[in-house]
Amino acid sequence: MPLNADLHCHSTVSDGWLTPAEVVRRAAANGVELLALTDHDEVGGLDAAAVTAAGCGLRFVPGVEISVTFREETIHVVGLGIDHRNPQLLQGLMQVRSGREQRAQAMSDALDAIGIHGVLEGARRFAHNPALVGRAHFARHLVASGLMPDVAAVFRYYLARGKPGFVPHAWARLEDAVSWIRGAGGIAVIAHPGRYRLSAHDMDALFDRFVACGGEALEVVSGAHAQPEVLRFASLARRRGLLASRASDFHGSDESPVDLGHCDPLPPDLVPVWSRLAEAAPIADMHP
């Protein structure tokens, strides 16, 4: 049987609904054999997750998801098998997080201008990490307030590009994010490429730059990918000689289309990224 690996998910340290320990316990209950916690621009949950994973007998990969700006589109680069105490990585992540408060205030102001008031205060009630108030927390507040039926609707009407609550933001450079991951001993992965609004030309340019600066993998199977996207990105992985990752991108049972460990298997002819993790970054004792 293929390995049940889930190498991209989130906890309350960023915009997930479950604590790091709860994420691990849910993954173990769902039959996950290899798990990576990859919170947005933050590694603060990795120690707790690793301790819980050891208690569950679950192999654990320390990870992170870094926000990148590429041609005015926000791209996410996952780092797998990182040393989460690497000073260069920590400094880079702090830089990326530093602009979130200003963006959150600007989003709140934009929504206030169309008559939706007090959104930032409401969003903060959903953010367990005050340094990482993001669009998901805004969306959860608007659902809880009764304005919208679900998070997806909030994004469609208010928070996606071109909508009244969207505020553009310059995140990290692609080259910097990959450098931080590689410097911390990790493997850089383009997350859920099917979500990006990039032309075929810009997608090629993204992977040209990604490979040139040391990126090695992409999420072929993702909670955000239907079967046509899986086939498309499996073909891209073959053509580019990239490792393939499998991930739910789980945030919570009410928001995520795929639960932990429940995504489709990778196409069998691809080289899975976890075949390199044991070589490049052994799953080590994560205790401080």
GROMACS .gro file of C-alpha atoms in nm:
model
  288
    1MET     CA    1   0.000   0.000   0.000
    2PRO     CA    2   0.123   0.356  -0.069
    3LEU     CA    3   0.250   0.551   0.230
    4ASN     CA    4  -0.023   0.764   0.384
    5ALA     CA    5   0.177   1.087   0.396
    6ASP     CA    6   0.017   1.427   0.460
    7LEU     CA    7   0.280   1.696   0.422
    8HIS     CA    8   0.091   2.025   0.452
    9CYS     CA    9  -0.156   2.122   0.725
   10HIS     CA   10  -0.222   2.399   0.974
   11SER     CA   11  -0.283   2.453   1.344
   12THR     CA   12  -0.396   2.737   1.569
   13VAL     CA   13  -0.040   2.871   1.549
   14SER     CA   14  -0.147   3.017   1.213
   15ASP     CA   15  -0.500   2.979   1.073
   16GLY     CA   16  -0.604   2.625   1.162
   17TRP     CA   17  -0.883   2.535   1.404
   18LEU     CA   18  -0.694   2.269   1.604
   19THR     CA   19  -0.391   2.301   1.829
   20PRO     CA   20  -0.069   2.136   1.707
   21ALA     CA   21  -0.128   1.839   1.942
   22GLU     CA   22  -0.488   1.803   1.823
   23VAL     CA   23  -0.377   1.808   1.459
   24VAL     CA   24  -0.133   1.524   1.527
   25ARG     CA   25  -0.388   1.317   1.716
   26ARG     CA   26  -0.646   1.359   1.439
   27ALA     CA   27  -0.387   1.262   1.177
   28ALA     CA   28  -0.292   0.950   1.373
   29ALA     CA   29  -0.658   0.853   1.415
   30ASN     CA   30  -0.704   0.893   1.038
   31GLY     CA   31  -0.419   0.654   0.963
   32VAL     CA   32  -0.155   0.909   0.861
   33GLU     CA   33   0.191   0.752   0.873
   34LEU     CA   34   0.404   1.059   0.794
   35LEU     CA   35   0.287   1.410   0.887
   36ALA     CA   36   0.423   1.760   0.836
   37LEU     CA   37   0.281   2.058   1.024
   38THR     CA   38   0.333   2.364   0.802
   39ASP     CA   39   0.190   2.674   0.963
   40HIS     CA   40   0.200   3.001   0.772
   41ASP     CA   41   0.527   3.188   0.828
   42GLU     CA   42   0.558   3.039   1.178
   43VAL     CA   43   0.727   2.739   1.343
   44GLY     CA   44   0.598   2.787   1.696
   45GLY     CA   45   0.386   2.471   1.697
   46LEU     CA   46   0.649   2.222   1.586
   47ASP     CA   47   0.784   2.118   1.925
   48ALA     CA   48   0.439   2.041   2.067
   49ALA     CA   49   0.342   1.855   1.750
   50ALA     CA   50   0.662   1.648   1.754
   51VAL     CA   51   0.618   1.547   2.118
   52THR     CA   52   0.260   1.438   2.050
   53ALA     CA   53   0.364   1.252   1.734
   54ALA     CA   54   0.626   1.058   1.930
   55GLY     CA   55   0.359   0.956   2.177
   56CYS     CA   56   0.132   0.842   1.893
   57GLY     CA   57   0.405   0.653   1.709
   58LEU     CA   58   0.360   0.884   1.410
   59ARG     CA   59   0.662   0.992   1.203
   60PHE     CA   60   0.679   1.370   1.203
   61VAL     CA   61   0.837   1.615   0.959
   62PRO     CA   62   0.903   1.972   1.080
   63GLY     CA   63   0.769   2.215   0.823
   64VAL     CA   64   0.657   2.568   0.741
   65GLU     CA   65   0.462   2.745   0.466
   66ILE     CA   66   0.616   3.073   0.351
   67SER     CA   67   0.418   3.347   0.177
   68VAL     CA   68   0.582   3.471  -0.143
   69THR     CA   69   0.489   3.738  -0.396
   70PHE     CA   70   0.540   3.646  -0.760
   71ARG     CA   71   0.409   3.875  -1.037
   72GLU     CA   72   0.149   4.023  -0.800
   73GLU     CA   73   0.019   3.678  -0.704
   74THR     CA   74   0.064   3.528  -0.355
   75ILE     CA   75   0.244   3.196  -0.385
   76HIS     CA   76   0.302   2.955  -0.097
   77VAL     CA   77   0.628   2.763  -0.063
   78VAL     CA   78   0.633   2.476   0.185
   79GLY     CA   79   0.958   2.383   0.355
   80LEU     CA   80   0.986   2.019   0.464
   81GLY     CA   81   1.245   1.867   0.695
   82ILE     CA   82   1.365   2.204   0.823
   83ASP     CA   83   1.574   2.282   1.127
   84HIS     CA   84   1.312   2.506   1.285
   85ARG     CA   85   1.570   2.674   1.507
   86ASN     CA   86   1.788   2.791   1.217
   87PRO     CA   87   1.861   3.164   1.280
   88GLN     CA   88   1.840   3.266   0.913
   89LEU     CA   89   1.502   3.095   0.874
   90LEU     CA   90   1.366   3.249   1.193
   91GLN     CA   91   1.480   3.596   1.089
   92GLY     CA   92   1.321   3.556   0.747
   93LEU     CA   93   0.990   3.440   0.890
   94MET     CA   94   0.987   3.732   1.131
   95GLN     CA   95   1.030   3.969   0.837
   96VAL     CA   96   0.739   3.809   0.653
   97ARG     CA   97   0.513   3.829   0.959
   98SER     CA   98   0.599   4.193   1.026
   99GLY     CA   99   0.366   4.325   0.758
  100ARG     CA  100   0.060   4.128   0.865
  101GLU     CA  101  -0.067   4.376   1.125
  102GLN     CA  102  -0.063   4.663   0.876
  103ARG     CA  103  -0.243   4.451   0.616
  104ALA     CA  104  -0.505   4.343   0.870
  105GLN     CA  105  -0.575   4.705   0.964
  106ALA     CA  106  -0.600   4.802   0.596
  107MET     CA  107  -0.845   4.517   0.530
  108SER     CA  108  -1.057   4.625   0.824
  109ASP     CA  109  -1.056   4.986   0.703
  110ALA     CA  110  -1.160   4.875   0.354
  111LEU     CA  111  -1.453   4.675   0.490
  112ASP     CA  112  -1.548   4.958   0.725
  113ALA     CA  113  -1.573   5.185   0.420
  114ILE     CA  114  -1.851   4.967   0.275
  115GLY     CA  115  -2.041   4.949   0.602
  116ILE     CA  116  -1.899   4.636   0.765
  117HIS     CA  117  -1.764   4.760   1.095
  118GLY     CA  118  -1.542   4.620   1.371
  119VAL     CA  119  -1.402   4.338   1.160
  120LEU     CA  120  -1.044   4.350   1.287
  121GLU     CA  121  -1.156   4.323   1.648
  122GLY     CA  122  -1.377   4.030   1.551
  123ALA     CA  123  -1.101   3.860   1.352
  124ARG     CA  124  -0.863   3.882   1.647
  125ARG     CA  125  -1.102   3.669   1.852
  126PHE     CA  126  -1.044   3.385   1.605
  127ALA     CA  127  -0.665   3.424   1.593
  128HIS     CA  128  -0.481   3.229   1.862
  129ASN     CA  129  -0.155   3.387   1.744
  130PRO     CA  130  -0.191   3.769   1.750
  131ALA     CA  131   0.103   3.806   1.511
  132LEU     CA  132  -0.082   3.609   1.243
  133VAL     CA  133  -0.423   3.767   1.191
  134GLY     CA  134  -0.510   3.674   0.833
  135ARG     CA  135  -0.794   3.653   0.585
  136ALA     CA  136  -0.920   3.325   0.728
  137HIS     CA  137  -0.978   3.491   1.064
  138PHE     CA  138  -1.165   3.778   0.896
  139ALA     CA  139  -1.375   3.523   0.710
  140ARG     CA  140  -1.458   3.326   1.024
  141HIS     CA  141  -1.573   3.642   1.200
  142LEU     CA  142  -1.800   3.738   0.909
  143VAL     CA  143  -1.954   3.391   0.909
  144ALA     CA  144  -2.002   3.400   1.288
  145SER     CA  145  -2.166   3.742   1.259
  146GLY     CA  146  -2.422   3.600   1.014
  147LEU     CA  147  -2.318   3.810   0.716
  148MET     CA  148  -2.215   3.512   0.502
  149PRO     CA  149  -2.305   3.141   0.511
  150ASP     CA  150  -1.951   3.005   0.496
  151VAL     CA  151  -1.585   3.098   0.462
  152ALA     CA  152  -1.575   3.028   0.089
  153ALA     CA  153  -1.855   3.278   0.032
  154VAL     CA  154  -1.670   3.545   0.230
  155PHE     CA  155  -1.366   3.505   0.007
  156ARG     CA  156  -1.579   3.516  -0.311
  157TYR     CA  157  -1.761   3.834  -0.215
  158TYR     CA  158  -1.516   4.025   0.003
  159LEU     CA  159  -1.161   3.895   0.038
  160ALA     CA  160  -1.044   3.766  -0.300
  161ARG     CA  161  -0.844   3.983  -0.539
  162GLY     CA  162  -1.063   4.258  -0.682
  163LYS     CA  163  -1.315   4.242  -0.395
  164PRO     CA  164  -1.368   4.526  -0.146
  165GLY     CA  165  -1.176   4.371   0.145
  166PHE     CA  166  -0.874   4.253  -0.052
  167VAL     CA  167  -0.551   4.437   0.025
  168PRO     CA  168  -0.241   4.353  -0.182
  169HIS     CA  169   0.075   4.286   0.012
  170ALA     CA  170   0.438   4.227  -0.080
  171TRP     CA  171   0.552   3.903   0.083
  172ALA     CA  172   0.893   3.737   0.057
  173ARG     CA  173   1.085   3.698  -0.267
  174LEU     CA  174   1.076   3.346  -0.408
  175GLU     CA  175   1.455   3.324  -0.403
  176ASP     CA  176   1.469   3.429  -0.037
  177ALA     CA  177   1.205   3.178   0.076
  178VAL     CA  178   1.381   2.890  -0.099
  179SER     CA  179   1.716   3.006   0.041
  180TRP     CA  180   1.582   3.010   0.398
  181ILE     CA  181   1.439   2.659   0.358
  182ARG     CA  182   1.754   2.516   0.202
  183GLY     CA  183   1.973   2.693   0.459
  184ALA     CA  184   1.770   2.520   0.729
  185GLY     CA  185   1.835   2.181   0.569
  186GLY     CA  186   1.490   2.150   0.414
  187ILE     CA  187   1.330   2.078   0.078
  188ALA     CA  188   1.130   2.357  -0.090
  189VAL     CA  189   0.790   2.264  -0.235
  190ILE     CA  190   0.547   2.477  -0.437
  191ALA     CA  191   0.215   2.436  -0.255
  192HIS     CA  192  -0.122   2.379  -0.431
  193PRO     CA  193  -0.017   2.527  -0.770
  194GLY     CA  194  -0.370   2.480  -0.904
  195ARG     CA  195  -0.490   2.767  -0.684
  196TYR     CA  196  -0.277   3.034  -0.848
  197ARG     CA  197  -0.425   3.267  -1.106
  198LEU     CA  198  -0.126   3.246  -1.337
  199SER     CA  199  -0.123   3.213  -1.713
  200ALA     CA  200   0.058   2.916  -1.866
  201HIS     CA  201   0.346   3.151  -1.946
  202ASP     CA  202   0.366   3.284  -1.589
  203MET     CA  203   0.339   2.933  -1.444
  204ASP     CA  204   0.637   2.830  -1.657
  205ALA     CA  205   0.824   3.139  -1.538
  206LEU     CA  206   0.743   3.054  -1.175
  207PHE     CA  207   0.890   2.706  -1.206
  208ASP     CA  208   1.188   2.835  -1.406
  209ARG     CA  209   1.279   3.061  -1.115
  210PHE     CA  210   1.188   2.803  -0.851
  211VAL     CA  211   1.415   2.537  -0.999
  212ALA     CA  212   1.694   2.787  -1.071
  213CYS     CA  213   1.710   2.891  -0.704
  214GLY     CA  214   1.705   2.536  -0.568
  215GLY     CA  215   1.339   2.439  -0.541
  216GLU     CA  216   1.290   2.064  -0.568
  217ALA     CA  217   0.924   1.964  -0.539
  218LEU     CA  218   0.559   2.051  -0.593
  219GLU     CA  219   0.229   1.941  -0.447
  220VAL     CA  220   0.077   1.721  -0.713
  221VAL     CA  221  -0.199   1.592  -0.486
  222SER     CA  222  -0.358   1.864  -0.275
  223GLY     CA  223  -0.689   1.923  -0.104
  224ALA     CA  224  -0.726   2.210  -0.351
  225HIS     CA  225  -0.675   1.991  -0.661
  226ALA     CA  226  -0.943   1.803  -0.849
  227GLN     CA  227  -0.835   1.516  -1.074
  228PRO     CA  228  -0.760   1.739  -1.378
  229GLU     CA  229  -0.517   1.942  -1.166
  230VAL     CA  230  -0.354   1.625  -1.033
  231LEU     CA  231  -0.295   1.507  -1.391
  232ARG     CA  232  -0.170   1.849  -1.498
  233PHE     CA  233   0.082   1.884  -1.219
  234ALA     CA  234   0.190   1.522  -1.236
  235SER     CA  235   0.287   1.597  -1.596
  236LEU     CA  236   0.470   1.911  -1.485
  237ALA     CA  237   0.662   1.715  -1.220
  238ARG     CA  238   0.773   1.460  -1.481
  239ARG     CA  239   0.873   1.728  -1.728
  240ARG     CA  240   1.070   1.929  -1.471
  241GLY     CA  241   1.217   1.631  -1.285
  242LEU     CA  242   1.060   1.750  -0.959
  243LEU     CA  243   0.971   1.548  -0.653
  244ALA     CA  244   0.599   1.509  -0.586
  245SER     CA  245   0.423   1.586  -0.259
  246ARG     CA  246   0.083   1.481  -0.124
  247ALA     CA  247  -0.109   1.703   0.117
  248SER     CA  248  -0.454   1.784   0.247
  249ASP     CA  249  -0.380   2.148   0.340
  250PHE     CA  250  -0.611   2.077   0.632
  251HIS     CA  251  -0.730   2.373   0.840
  252GLY     CA  252  -1.041   2.233   1.007
  253SER     CA  253  -1.322   1.988   0.948
  254ASP     CA  254  -1.574   2.258   0.852
  255GLU     CA  255  -1.344   2.445   0.614
  256SER     CA  256  -1.125   2.190   0.439
  257PRO     CA  257  -1.250   1.978   0.147
  258VAL     CA  258  -1.015   1.694   0.244
  259ASP     CA  259  -0.946   1.563   0.593
  260LEU     CA  260  -0.600   1.474   0.718
  261GLY     CA  261  -0.469   1.166   0.538
  262HIS     CA  262  -0.771   1.137   0.308
  263CYS     CA  263  -0.628   1.279  -0.015
  264ASP     CA  264  -0.574   1.066  -0.325
  265PRO     CA  265  -0.250   0.870  -0.368
  266LEU     CA  266   0.027   1.007  -0.587
  267PRO     CA  267   0.050   0.872  -0.942
  268PRO     CA  268   0.280   0.569  -0.902
  269ASP     CA  269   0.547   0.677  -1.153
  270LEU     CA  270   0.634   0.998  -0.965
  271VAL     CA  271   0.919   1.025  -0.715
  272PRO     CA  272   0.764   1.114  -0.378
  273VAL     CA  273   0.926   1.392  -0.181
  274TRP     CA  274   0.939   1.169   0.128
  275SER     CA  275   1.190   0.946  -0.049
  276ARG     CA  276   1.435   1.234  -0.005
  277LEU     CA  277   1.332   1.341   0.342
  278ALA     CA  278   1.491   1.042   0.509
  279GLU     CA  279   1.813   1.117   0.319
  280ALA     CA  280   1.819   1.496   0.353
  281ALA     CA  281   1.656   1.549   0.692
  282PRO     CA  282   1.605   1.242   0.912
  283ILE     CA  283   1.304   1.257   1.140
  284ALA     CA  284   1.498   1.345   1.452
  285ASP     CA  285   1.422   1.398   1.818
  286MET     CA  286   1.252   1.737   1.824
  287HIS     CA  287   1.261   1.791   2.197
  288PRO     CA  288   1.414   2.131   2.286
   0.00000   0.00000   0.00000
